[in-house]
mmCIF file of C-alpha atoms in Angstrom:
data_model
loop_
_atom_site.group_PDB
_atom_site.id
_atom_site.type_symbol
_atom_site.label_atom_id
_atom_site.label_comp_id
_atom_site.label_asym_id
_atom_site.label_seq_id
_atom_site.Cartn_x
_atom_site.Cartn_y
_atom_site.Cartn_z
ATOM 1 C CA MET A 1 -20.656 -0.581 9.110
ATOM 2 C CA SER A 2 -21.837 2.765 10.448
ATOM 3 C CA LEU A 3 -20.163 6.046 9.546
ATOM 4 C CA SER A 4 -18.819 6.477 13.081
ATOM 5 C CA SER A 5 -17.205 3.033 12.928
ATOM 6 C CA ALA A 6 -15.701 3.835 9.538
ATOM 7 C CA VAL A 7 -14.245 7.085 10.913
ATOM 8 C CA PHE A 8 -12.734 5.238 13.874
ATOM 9 C CA VAL A 9 -11.145 2.487 11.781
ATOM 10 C CA ALA A 10 -9.863 4.960 9.172
ATOM 11 C CA GLY A 11 -8.253 7.009 11.931
ATOM 12 C CA LEU A 12 -6.747 3.849 13.419
ATOM 13 C CA LEU A 13 -5.158 2.941 10.088
ATOM 14 C CA GLY A 14 -3.734 6.447 9.683
ATOM 15 C CA ALA A 15 -2.349 6.468 13.223
ATOM 16 C CA ALA A 16 -0.758 3.036 12.751
ATOM 17 C CA SER A 17 0.885 4.151 9.514
ATOM 18 C CA PHE A 18 2.197 7.364 11.084
ATOM 19 C CA GLY A 19 3.427 5.492 14.155
ATOM 20 C CA MET A 20 5.356 2.975 12.065
ATOM 21 C CA GLY A 21 6.879 5.767 10.020
ATOM 22 C CA MET A 22 8.094 7.487 13.179
ATOM 23 C CA LEU A 23 10.066 4.460 14.365
ATOM 24 C CA PRO A 24 13.167 5.006 12.155
ATOM 25 C CA LEU A 25 13.734 8.271 14.025
ATOM 26 C CA SER A 26 14.651 6.281 17.131
ATOM 27 C CA VAL A 27 14.854 2.560 16.316
ATOM 28 C CA THR A 28 17.047 0.569 13.926
ATOM 29 C CA PHE A 29 15.418 -2.330 12.092
ATOM 30 C CA SER A 30 17.216 -5.298 10.575
ATOM 31 C CA LYS A 31 16.813 -5.692 6.828
ATOM 32 C CA SER A 32 15.730 -9.318 7.233
ATOM 33 C CA THR A 33 12.854 -8.314 9.516
ATOM 34 C CA LEU A 34 11.619 -5.661 7.104
ATOM 35 C CA ALA A 35 12.024 -8.011 4.137
ATOM 36 C CA SER A 36 9.899 -10.639 5.890
ATOM 37 C CA LEU A 37 7.225 -8.057 6.717
ATOM 38 C CA THR A 38 7.173 -6.853 3.117
ATOM 39 C CA THR A 39 6.905 -10.402 1.773
ATOM 40 C CA TYR A 40 4.039 -11.193 4.137
ATOM 41 C CA GLY A 41 2.310 -7.955 3.124
ATOM 42 C CA THR A 42 2.655 -8.900 -0.539
ATOM 43 C CA GLY A 43 1.002 -12.232 0.191
ATOM 44 C CA LEU A 44 -1.799 -10.480 2.052
ATOM 45 C CA LEU A 45 -2.471 -8.214 -0.934
ATOM 46 C CA LEU A 46 -2.616 -11.194 -3.294
ATOM 47 C CA GLY A 47 -4.808 -13.196 -0.933
ATOM 48 C CA ALA A 48 -7.130 -10.266 -0.279
ATOM 49 C CA ALA A 49 -7.442 -9.465 -3.992
ATOM 50 C CA LEU A 50 -7.919 -12.993 -5.341
ATOM 51 C CA GLY A 51 -9.717 -14.566 -2.395
ATOM 52 C CA VAL A 52 -11.885 -11.770 -0.993
ATOM 53 C CA VAL A 53 -12.082 -8.434 -2.836
ATOM 54 C CA ILE A 54 -12.510 -9.662 -6.420
ATOM 55 C CA PRO A 55 -15.066 -12.399 -5.562
ATOM 56 C CA GLU A 56 -17.119 -9.874 -3.562
ATOM 57 C CA GLY A 57 -16.932 -7.407 -6.430
ATOM 58 C CA VAL A 58 -18.044 -10.019 -8.953
ATOM 59 C CA LEU A 59 -20.931 -10.983 -6.669
ATOM 60 C CA GLY A 60 -21.988 -7.339 -6.410
ATOM 61 C CA ILE A 61 -22.002 -6.933 -10.197
ATOM 62 C CA ILE A 62 -24.027 -10.127 -10.696
ATOM 63 C CA GLU A 63 -26.586 -9.321 -7.984
ATOM 64 C CA ALA A 64 -27.104 -5.861 -9.495
ATOM 65 C CA ASN A 65 -27.736 -7.443 -12.916
ATOM 66 C CA ALA A 66 -25.067 -5.163 -14.374
ATOM 67 C CA PRO A 67 -23.383 -6.058 -17.682
ATOM 68 C CA ARG A 68 -20.821 -8.822 -17.170
ATOM 69 C CA THR A 69 -18.305 -6.770 -19.135
ATOM 70 C CA ALA A 70 -18.173 -4.427 -16.124
ATOM 71 C CA ILE A 71 -16.207 -7.102 -14.256
ATOM 72 C CA ALA A 72 -13.319 -7.162 -16.713
ATOM 73 C CA LEU A 73 -13.471 -3.409 -17.307
ATOM 74 C CA SER A 74 -13.224 -2.605 -13.586
ATOM 75 C CA LEU A 75 -10.323 -5.002 -12.996
ATOM 76 C CA LEU A 76 -8.407 -3.779 -16.033
ATOM 77 C CA SER A 77 -9.058 -0.145 -15.106
ATOM 78 C CA GLY A 78 -7.578 -0.616 -11.637
ATOM 79 C CA PHE A 79 -4.506 -2.401 -12.984
ATOM 80 C CA ALA A 80 -4.018 0.138 -15.798
ATOM 81 C CA PHE A 81 -4.475 3.084 -13.417
ATOM 82 C CA MET A 82 -1.630 1.899 -11.196
ATOM 83 C CA LEU A 83 0.515 1.240 -14.268
ATOM 84 C CA VAL A 84 -0.007 4.790 -15.548
ATOM 85 C CA VAL A 85 0.595 6.351 -12.126
ATOM 86 C CA GLU A 86 3.792 4.382 -11.535
ATOM 87 C CA ARG A 87 5.154 5.159 -15.007
ATOM 88 C CA GLN A 88 4.211 8.820 -14.681
ATOM 89 C CA PHE A 89 6.135 9.280 -11.451
ATOM 90 C CA SER A 90 9.045 7.186 -12.724
ATOM 91 C CA SER A 91 9.417 9.284 -15.874
ATOM 92 C CA HIS A 92 9.308 12.576 -13.953
ATOM 93 C CA SER A 93 11.594 11.588 -11.081
ATOM 94 C CA PRO A 94 14.946 13.390 -11.261
ATOM 95 C CA THR A 95 18.078 11.291 -11.501
ATOM 96 C CA PHE A 96 20.914 11.889 -9.117
ATOM 97 C CA GLY A 97 24.418 10.577 -8.972
ATOM 98 C CA GLY A 98 27.910 11.295 -7.815
ATOM 99 C CA VAL A 99 26.953 12.694 -4.408
ATOM 100 C CA SER A 100 29.525 12.586 -1.624
ATOM 101 C CA GLY A 101 31.419 9.728 -3.127
ATOM 102 C CA GLN A 102 28.398 7.621 -4.045
ATOM 103 C CA ALA A 103 28.413 5.981 -7.432
ATOM 104 C CA SER A 104 26.081 7.353 -10.077
ATOM 105 C CA LEU A 105 22.887 5.362 -10.409
ATOM 106 C CA PRO A 106 21.812 4.000 -13.781
ATOM 107 C CA ALA A 107 18.681 5.556 -15.189
ATOM 108 C CA GLU A 108 16.598 2.432 -14.789
ATOM 109 C CA SER A 109 17.383 2.169 -11.055
ATOM 110 C CA SER A 110 16.581 5.809 -10.335
ATOM 111 C CA SER A 111 12.866 5.525 -11.055
ATOM 112 C CA LEU A 112 10.473 5.930 -8.160
ATOM 113 C CA GLU A 113 8.671 2.657 -7.649
ATOM 114 C CA PHE A 114 6.686 3.891 -4.702
ATOM 115 C CA ASP A 115 5.718 0.456 -3.369
ATOM 116 C CA ALA A 116 8.936 -1.419 -3.929
ATOM 117 C CA GLU A 117 10.506 -3.493 -1.212
ATOM 118 C CA LEU A 118 12.601 -1.553 1.290
ATOM 119 C CA GLY A 119 15.877 -2.738 -0.188
ATOM 120 C CA GLU A 120 14.783 -1.717 -3.684
ATOM 121 C CA LEU A 121 13.639 1.687 -2.442
ATOM 122 C CA GLU A 122 17.016 2.138 -0.751
ATOM 123 C CA ARG A 123 18.828 1.367 -3.986
ATOM 124 C CA THR A 124 16.459 3.663 -5.873
ATOM 125 C CA GLU A 125 17.146 6.568 -3.550
ATOM 126 C CA GLY A 126 20.863 5.833 -3.214
ATOM 127 C CA ILE A 127 20.659 4.764 0.430
ATOM 128 C CA ALA A 128 23.394 2.469 1.597
ATOM 129 C CA SER A 129 22.228 -0.746 3.239
ATOM 130 C CA ASP A 130 23.942 0.153 6.513
ATOM 131 C CA THR A 131 22.389 3.598 6.794
ATOM 132 C CA ARG A 132 20.644 2.698 10.083
ATOM 133 C CA SER A 133 18.222 5.590 9.633
ATOM 134 C CA ARG A 134 20.932 8.251 9.997
ATOM 135 C CA PRO A 135 20.882 11.106 7.467
ATOM 136 C CA TYR A 136 23.858 11.828 5.280
ATOM 137 C CA LEU A 137 25.314 15.294 5.444
ATOM 138 C CA TYR A 138 25.155 17.153 2.142
ATOM 139 C CA SER A 139 25.737 20.784 1.374
ATOM 140 C CA GLY A 140 24.701 23.519 -1.022
ATOM 141 C CA SER A 141 23.064 22.529 -4.289
ATOM 142 C CA GLU A 142 23.399 18.800 -3.494
ATOM 143 C CA ASN A 143 21.206 19.225 -0.418
ATOM 144 C CA ILE A 144 18.617 21.259 -2.354
ATOM 145 C CA GLU A 145 18.449 18.697 -5.157
ATOM 146 C CA LEU A 146 18.037 15.832 -2.714
ATOM 147 C CA ARG A 147 15.214 17.655 -0.918
ATOM 148 C CA GLN A 148 13.454 18.223 -4.238
ATOM 149 C CA ARG A 149 13.340 14.460 -4.699
ATOM 150 C CA ALA A 150 11.309 14.093 -1.509
ATOM 151 C CA TYR A 151 8.202 15.637 -3.075
ATOM 152 C CA PRO A 152 7.630 13.206 -5.976
ATOM 153 C CA LEU A 153 8.407 10.308 -3.627
ATOM 154 C CA THR A 154 5.801 11.427 -1.090
ATOM 155 C CA LEU A 155 3.303 12.312 -3.820
ATOM 156 C CA GLY A 156 3.652 8.904 -5.455
ATOM 157 C CA LEU A 157 3.074 7.143 -2.162
ATOM 158 C CA ALA A 158 0.107 9.399 -1.408
ATOM 159 C CA VAL A 159 -1.538 8.586 -4.752
ATOM 160 C CA HIS A 160 -1.363 4.883 -4.039
ATOM 161 C CA ALA A 161 -2.560 5.459 -0.474
ATOM 162 C CA LEU A 162 -5.585 7.204 -1.984
ATOM 163 C CA VAL A 163 -6.383 4.087 -4.011
ATOM 164 C CA ASP A 164 -6.048 2.023 -0.820
ATOM 165 C CA GLY A 165 -8.693 4.277 0.686
ATOM 166 C CA ILE A 166 -11.111 3.407 -2.116
ATOM 167 C CA ALA A 167 -10.703 -0.262 -1.222
ATOM 168 C CA MET A 168 -11.264 0.485 2.467
ATOM 169 C CA GLY A 169 -14.354 2.596 1.819
ATOM 170 C CA SER A 170 -15.848 -0.031 -0.483
ATOM 171 C CA ALA A 171 -15.185 -2.807 2.022
ATOM 172 C CA ALA A 172 -16.674 -0.749 4.862
ATOM 173 C CA LEU A 173 -20.006 -0.728 3.034
ATOM 174 C CA SER A 174 -19.927 -4.404 2.118
ATOM 175 C CA ALA A 175 -22.898 -6.529 3.170
ATOM 176 C CA SER A 176 -23.472 -4.865 6.554
ATOM 177 C CA GLY A 177 -24.045 -1.506 4.869
ATOM 178 C CA THR A 178 -24.609 1.576 7.016
ATOM 179 C CA ASP A 179 -26.553 -0.161 9.798
ATOM 180 C CA GLU A 180 -25.564 1.398 13.113
ATOM 181 C CA ASN A 181 -25.766 -1.972 14.896
ATOM 182 C CA SER A 182 -23.749 -3.929 12.363
ATOM 183 C CA GLY A 183 -20.120 -4.820 12.871
ATOM 184 C CA PRO A 184 -17.364 -4.986 10.278
ATOM 185 C CA SER A 185 -17.794 -7.552 7.528
ATOM 186 C CA ARG A 186 -15.321 -10.329 6.856
ATOM 187 C CA LEU A 187 -14.331 -8.510 3.679
ATOM 188 C CA PHE A 188 -13.520 -5.349 5.619
ATOM 189 C CA ILE A 189 -11.450 -7.204 8.228
ATOM 190 C CA ALA A 190 -9.400 -8.930 5.520
ATOM 191 C CA VAL A 191 -8.803 -5.687 3.605
ATOM 192 C CA PHE A 192 -7.944 -3.770 6.780
ATOM 193 C CA LEU A 193 -5.359 -6.360 7.849
ATOM 194 C CA ALA A 194 -3.820 -6.461 4.378
ATOM 195 C CA LEU A 195 -3.451 -2.674 4.249
ATOM 196 C CA VAL A 196 -2.033 -2.371 7.783
ATOM 197 C CA VAL A 197 0.713 -4.923 7.114
ATOM 198 C CA HIS A 198 1.284 -3.612 3.588
ATOM 199 C CA LYS A 199 1.668 0.022 4.650
ATOM 200 C CA ALA A 200 4.027 -0.636 7.576
ATOM 201 C CA PRO A 201 7.237 -1.262 5.557
ATOM 202 C CA THR A 202 6.223 1.460 3.095
ATOM 203 C CA ALA A 203 5.995 4.038 5.894
ATOM 204 C CA LEU A 204 9.333 2.859 7.294
ATOM 205 C CA ALA A 205 10.975 3.113 3.877
ATOM 206 C CA LEU A 206 9.537 6.591 3.301
ATOM 207 C CA THR A 207 10.967 7.959 6.550
ATOM 208 C CA THR A 208 14.336 6.278 5.959
ATOM 209 C CA SER A 209 14.501 7.789 2.467
ATOM 210 C CA LEU A 210 13.568 11.261 3.725
ATOM 211 C CA LEU A 211 16.202 11.113 6.464
ATOM 212 C CA SER A 212 18.842 10.165 3.893
ATOM 213 C CA MET A 213 18.007 13.386 2.025
ATOM 214 C CA SER A 214 19.009 15.441 5.083
ATOM 215 C CA LEU A 215 15.465 16.686 5.639
ATOM 216 C CA PRO A 216 14.849 18.112 9.130
ATOM 217 C CA VAL A 217 12.880 15.839 11.434
ATOM 218 C CA ALA A 218 9.932 18.254 11.407
ATOM 219 C CA GLU A 219 9.772 18.135 7.604
ATOM 220 C CA CYS A 220 10.038 14.340 7.619
ATOM 221 C CA LYS A 221 7.055 14.246 9.965
ATOM 222 C CA ARG A 222 5.137 16.556 7.636
ATOM 223 C CA HIS A 223 5.730 14.278 4.634
ATOM 224 C CA LEU A 224 4.834 11.238 6.726
ATOM 225 C CA ALA A 225 1.627 12.905 7.933
ATOM 226 C CA ILE A 226 0.579 13.581 4.323
ATOM 227 C CA PHE A 227 1.154 9.957 3.377
ATOM 228 C CA SER A 228 -0.528 8.578 6.509
ATOM 229 C CA SER A 229 -3.625 10.777 6.258
ATOM 230 C CA THR A 230 -4.364 10.106 2.590
ATOM 231 C CA THR A 231 -5.849 6.635 3.059
ATOM 232 C CA PRO A 232 -8.202 7.634 5.930
ATOM 233 C CA ILE A 233 -9.430 10.664 3.977
ATOM 234 C CA ALA A 234 -9.970 8.604 0.816
ATOM 235 C CA THR A 235 -11.735 5.928 2.882
ATOM 236 C CA LEU A 236 -14.290 8.397 4.220
ATOM 237 C CA LEU A 237 -14.776 10.076 0.839
ATOM 238 C CA SER A 238 -15.358 6.780 -0.967
ATOM 239 C CA TYR A 239 -17.672 5.648 1.853
ATOM 240 C CA ALA A 240 -19.731 8.825 1.465
ATOM 241 C CA VAL A 241 -19.817 8.678 -2.343
ATOM 242 C CA LEU A 242 -20.779 5.001 -2.472
ATOM 243 C CA SER A 243 -23.429 5.555 0.213
ATOM 244 C CA PHE A 244 -24.898 8.370 -1.888
ATOM 245 C CA PHE A 245 -25.015 6.160 -4.992
ATOM 246 C CA GLY A 246 -26.772 3.260 -3.330
ATOM 247 C CA GLY A 247 -25.080 2.170 -0.133
ATOM 248 C CA SER A 248 -24.372 -1.491 0.521
ATOM 249 C CA GLY A 249 -24.177 -3.826 -2.442
ATOM 250 C CA GLY A 250 -25.038 -2.947 -6.009
ATOM 251 C CA ALA A 251 -23.065 -2.236 -9.134
ATOM 252 C CA TRP A 252 -21.265 0.820 -7.754
ATOM 253 C CA GLN A 253 -19.746 -1.026 -4.834
ATOM 254 C CA GLY A 254 -18.954 -4.048 -6.997
ATOM 255 C CA THR A 255 -17.178 -1.813 -9.500
ATOM 256 C CA ALA A 256 -15.183 -0.096 -6.746
ATOM 257 C CA LEU A 257 -14.146 -3.435 -5.242
ATOM 258 C CA LEU A 258 -13.034 -4.801 -8.604
ATOM 259 C CA PHE A 259 -11.111 -1.594 -9.353
ATOM 260 C CA SER A 260 -9.380 -1.979 -5.979
ATOM 261 C CA GLY A 261 -8.678 -5.633 -6.736
ATOM 262 C CA GLY A 262 -6.943 -4.595 -9.945
ATOM 263 C CA THR A 263 -4.735 -2.113 -8.076
ATOM 264 C CA PHE A 264 -3.892 -4.759 -5.450
ATOM 265 C CA LEU A 265 -2.848 -7.188 -8.176
ATOM 266 C CA TYR A 266 -0.594 -4.589 -9.806
ATOM 267 C CA VAL A 267 1.129 -3.709 -6.546
ATOM 268 C CA ALA A 268 1.603 -7.330 -5.495
ATOM 269 C CA THR A 269 2.741 -8.722 -8.846
ATOM 270 C CA VAL A 270 4.577 -5.803 -10.480
ATOM 271 C CA LEU A 271 5.807 -3.393 -7.805
ATOM 272 C CA GLN A 272 6.532 -6.013 -5.148
ATOM 273 C CA PRO A 273 7.942 -9.135 -6.803
ATOM 274 C CA ALA A 274 8.705 -10.876 -3.495
ATOM 275 C CA LEU A 275 10.430 -13.834 -5.147
ATOM 276 C CA ALA A 276 12.078 -11.967 -8.009
ATOM 277 C CA HIS A 277 15.624 -12.480 -6.683
ATOM 278 C CA PRO A 278 15.683 -15.886 -4.945
ATOM 279 C CA HIS A 279 19.395 -16.317 -5.689
ATOM 280 C CA ASP A 280 20.146 -13.382 -3.377
ATOM 281 C CA ASP A 281 18.772 -15.299 -0.380
ATOM 282 C CA GLY A 282 20.170 -18.762 -0.997
ATOM 283 C CA VAL A 283 18.142 -21.975 -0.988
ATOM 284 C CA ASP A 284 17.022 -21.731 2.641
ATOM 285 C CA GLY A 285 16.264 -18.011 2.379
ATOM 286 C CA GLY A 286 14.242 -18.549 -0.787
ATOM 287 C CA ARG A 287 12.190 -21.305 0.825
ATOM 288 C CA ARG A 288 11.587 -19.182 3.899
ATOM 289 C CA LYS A 289 10.434 -16.303 1.705
ATOM 290 C CA LEU A 290 8.102 -18.622 -0.191
ATOM 291 C CA LEU A 291 6.559 -19.911 3.037
ATOM 292 C CA ILE A 292 6.026 -16.355 4.324
ATOM 293 C CA LEU A 293 4.423 -15.359 1.021
ATOM 294 C CA LEU A 294 2.120 -18.393 1.060
ATOM 295 C CA ALA A 295 1.163 -17.652 4.665
ATOM 296 C CA GLY A 296 0.210 -14.122 3.634
ATOM 297 C CA ILE A 297 -1.833 -15.398 0.691
ATOM 298 C CA ALA A 298 -3.727 -17.828 2.928
ATOM 299 C CA THR A 299 -4.454 -15.356 5.745
ATOM 300 C CA PRO A 300 -7.368 -13.418 4.138
ATOM 301 C CA TYR A 301 -9.113 -16.662 3.187
ATOM 302 C CA LEU A 302 -8.673 -18.063 6.701
ATOM 303 C CA ILE A 303 -10.133 -14.872 8.156
ATOM 304 C CA THR A 304 -13.231 -15.091 5.981
ATOM 305 C CA ALA A 305 -13.558 -18.853 6.566
ATOM 306 C CA LEU A 306 -13.169 -18.766 10.354
ATOM 307 C CA LEU A 307 -15.350 -15.755 11.100
ATOM 308 C CA PRO A 308 -19.044 -16.559 11.588
ATOM 309 C CA GLU A 309 -21.404 -16.061 8.680
ATOM 310 C CA GLY A 310 -23.201 -13.381 10.661
ATOM 311 C CA SER A 311 -20.289 -11.006 10.196
ATOM 312 C CA ASP A 312 -21.376 -10.580 6.604
ATOM 313 C CA HIS A 313 -24.964 -9.698 7.389
#
């Protein structure tokens, strides 16, 4: 994929993320719809990691005749990086309770899991399930303390968005390289779809959380812009760095893909346990959730299987 194509697609992803985050300012979403979108996004991350990103990364390492230990090291590094980042932001996030009649939150539920499902993020931030995107009215020190919580939340999301950009930049260089006449590879299409669907509920949850903290609309937009722009910027930076160190294929790209695969696995299996509470949905709801998750897992493989072989060359 050429640099101009990478710039266009990165900008498209950022615009889509910002647009989705703007919707809570004017539209109310049902929790079931957002839960289904989040579950499907979790499946996409798993399918993209296990069925596309990791195999491509392994292939890159093998073709470059790099040490086989680089495969495990890259995967473990990506997983461990997300673990450290999530724990770091959780341990430094301020607790808050007893505001305007709301019950105090236990310490374990006040941590910032910046890619949790929307319902979990609402409980984390003390947002009632019937908020409907309307901000609470706080005053004095309560308002100041709530606004202070917006910064670690946005920063945590931005850090993970940066890692998403590494995956995008690595996929943009896959197989087709920097050839001006080449289109996007099957790997890139699968990763792009996974990130678009994955980031949509996250952007919605971010805006909903910021509104609940009584932040002005202009400030909410500023936080959302920071989050939305991080992935495109990281995509272009990783594209440039990987191009400098060898372009398409090779150990560098394989390592970056495997690192990204490790981060995808952490997000999908630790931060977004889509089936962690099946008893909350009943038998039918649990089955529906399972089917949505399986559909998400299968989608990246179907994309790579149905697209012509030429899209990888």
